Amino acid sequence: MNKRLVTIQDISCVGQCSLTVALPIISAMGIECCVLPTAVLSTHTAGFTNYTFMDLTDEIPRISAHWKKEKIGFDAIYTGYIGSFDQIAHISNIIKDFWHEGIKVVIDPVMADKGQLYKGFTMEFARAMSQLISQADVVVPNMTEASFLLGVDYVESGYDKAYIERLLRSFDRLTTADVVLTGVSFEQGKLGIAVYDRQRDNISYYFQDRIDVEMHGTGDVWASSFTGALLSGLSLMEAGQVAVDYTVECIKRTMGDKSHWYGVKFEQAIPYLIKRIGLDG
Ligand code: PXL
């Protein structure tokens, strides 16, 4: 059955993140991937300087109004990097306008990592994002984003399962969504996800061996493959595992090439991803 998704985030023309990652990955997974670009940048903002930026905020309601008129509907809405309060307000309206029974709204609250907000993001923005996630079915923050959404101090390491479970259950006051927390680590050599399945009232974990390199765009690779896997019918945990394993494959294919510092070579691992979700036969 054809599934149609719309992803709402910027297009960074060079840099292997946001739309240039979501569109190919989700399409390769056999899902029709419509796009709603929120801005056009010449590159992403992490490591490049003097990048161009064209804001498309005013186009967002015009584009969605046209879709409404054409009676276009979606099986899922997946949001990533969002640049402003106005964009959050438009996206909130789109989720209301396009909502129907069975739609999956996946919100990746892209705004921070390693204890720090990304360039241009503020605490007020984090508060607005914490309101937007009330409209989600699944939220996929990293540890830093979870802390900003909940208004608690970021803890880098040394926490235990009880801490993670408290953190996940704190989302109950913001949203009824399932939460998949990324970047969880209880021991130095392992890194993975904590999956809070609200319907089953269950929290479970999945880890891979930690690869000691930092690479841009891995959050978007993870979230795109997770969303594609979820929409393909995998459970929350299965989708999370596929996304972790695919992200690791992408990192392995990029390591050792010092010139490739701005993203991961996710394209080369697409055959692996397709095989994992059983679409290769
Ligand atoms: O990968 C998230 C992302 C998306 N879009 C832009 C970014 C970043 C991360 O820095 O700069 C423009």
PDB file of N, CA and C and ligand atoms in Angstrom, residues 10 12 17-18 41 44-46 81 110 118 217 220, ligand 1:
ATOM      1  N   ASP A  10      14.260  22.467   6.959  1.00  0.00           N
ATOM      2  CA  ASP A  10      14.993  23.295   5.986  1.00  0.00           C
ATOM      3  C   ASP A  10      15.646  22.428   4.917  1.00  0.00           C
ATOM      4  N   SER A  12      19.277  22.395   3.495  1.00  0.00           N
ATOM      5  CA  SER A  12      20.663  22.872   3.467  1.00  0.00           C
ATOM      6  C   SER A  12      21.263  22.234   2.221  1.00  0.00           C
ATOM      7  N   CYS A  17      22.235  16.961   5.641  1.00  0.00           N
ATOM      8  CA  CYS A  17      21.352  16.998   6.799  1.00  0.00           C
ATOM      9  C   CYS A  17      19.960  17.405   6.331  1.00  0.00           C
ATOM     10  N   SER A  18      19.062  17.471   7.253  1.00  0.00           N
ATOM     11  CA  SER A  18      17.660  17.851   7.029  1.00  0.00           C
ATOM     12  C   SER A  18      17.089  17.256   5.734  1.00  0.00           C
ATOM     13  N   LEU A  41      19.258  27.096   2.788  1.00  0.00           N
ATOM     14  CA  LEU A  41      20.593  27.541   3.202  1.00  0.00           C
ATOM     15  C   LEU A  41      21.611  26.956   2.222  1.00  0.00           C
ATOM     16  N   HIS A  44      24.649  23.661   5.907  1.00  0.00           N
ATOM     17  CA  HIS A  44      24.149  23.711   7.290  1.00  0.00           C
ATOM     18  C   HIS A  44      24.990  24.695   8.094  1.00  0.00           C
ATOM     19  N   THR A  45      24.597  24.901   9.359  1.00  0.00           N
ATOM     20  CA  THR A  45      25.210  25.989  10.136  1.00  0.00           C
ATOM     21  C   THR A  45      26.310  25.495  11.076  1.00  0.00           C
ATOM     22  N   ALA A  46      26.573  24.191  11.048  1.00  0.00           N
ATOM     23  CA  ALA A  46      27.508  23.612  12.009  1.00  0.00           C
ATOM     24  C   ALA A  46      28.872  23.387  11.367  1.00  0.00           C
ATOM     25  N   TYR A  81      14.424  20.177  11.824  1.00  0.00           N
ATOM     26  CA  TYR A  81      14.941  21.522  12.144  1.00  0.00           C
ATOM     27  C   TYR A  81      13.926  22.609  11.756  1.00  0.00           C
ATOM     28  N   VAL A 110      14.682  19.229  16.895  1.00  0.00           N
ATOM     29  CA  VAL A 110      16.085  19.574  16.606  1.00  0.00           C
ATOM     30  C   VAL A 110      16.393  20.977  17.134  1.00  0.00           C
ATOM     31  N   TYR A 118      21.827  24.807  19.625  1.00  0.00           N
ATOM     32  CA  TYR A 118      22.482  25.168  18.363  1.00  0.00           C
ATOM     33  C   TYR A 118      22.429  26.689  18.182  1.00  0.00           C
ATOM     34  N   GLY A 217      24.829  15.514  11.245  1.00  0.00           N
ATOM     35  CA  GLY A 217      23.744  14.934  10.450  1.00  0.00           C
ATOM     36  C   GLY A 217      23.286  13.565  10.890  1.00  0.00           C
ATOM     37  N   ASP A 220      19.667  13.459  11.993  1.00  0.00           N
ATOM     38  CA  ASP A 220      18.687  13.467  10.900  1.00  0.00           C
ATOM     39  C   ASP A 220      18.630  12.115  10.193  1.00  0.00           C
TER      40      ASP A 220
HETATM   41  O1  PXL B   1      21.120  18.459  11.390  1.00  0.00           O
HETATM   42  C1  PXL B   1      20.283  19.411  11.895  1.00  0.00           C
HETATM   43  C2  PXL B   1      20.377  20.704  11.135  1.00  0.00           C
HETATM   44  C3  PXL B   1      19.446  20.980  10.175  1.00  0.00           C
HETATM   45  N1  PXL B   1      19.458  22.120   9.466  1.00  0.00           N
HETATM   46  C4  PXL B   1      20.421  23.041   9.671  1.00  0.00           C
HETATM   47  C5  PXL B   1      21.407  22.813  10.617  1.00  0.00           C
HETATM   48  C6  PXL B   1      21.389  21.627  11.376  1.00  0.00           C
HETATM   49  C7  PXL B   1      22.395  21.370  12.414  1.00  0.00           C
HETATM   50  O2  PXL B   1      23.261  22.120  12.676  1.00  0.00           O
HETATM   51  O3  PXL B   1      22.371  23.721  10.786  1.00  0.00           O
HETATM   52  C8  PXL B   1      20.410  24.308   8.894  1.00  0.00           C
END
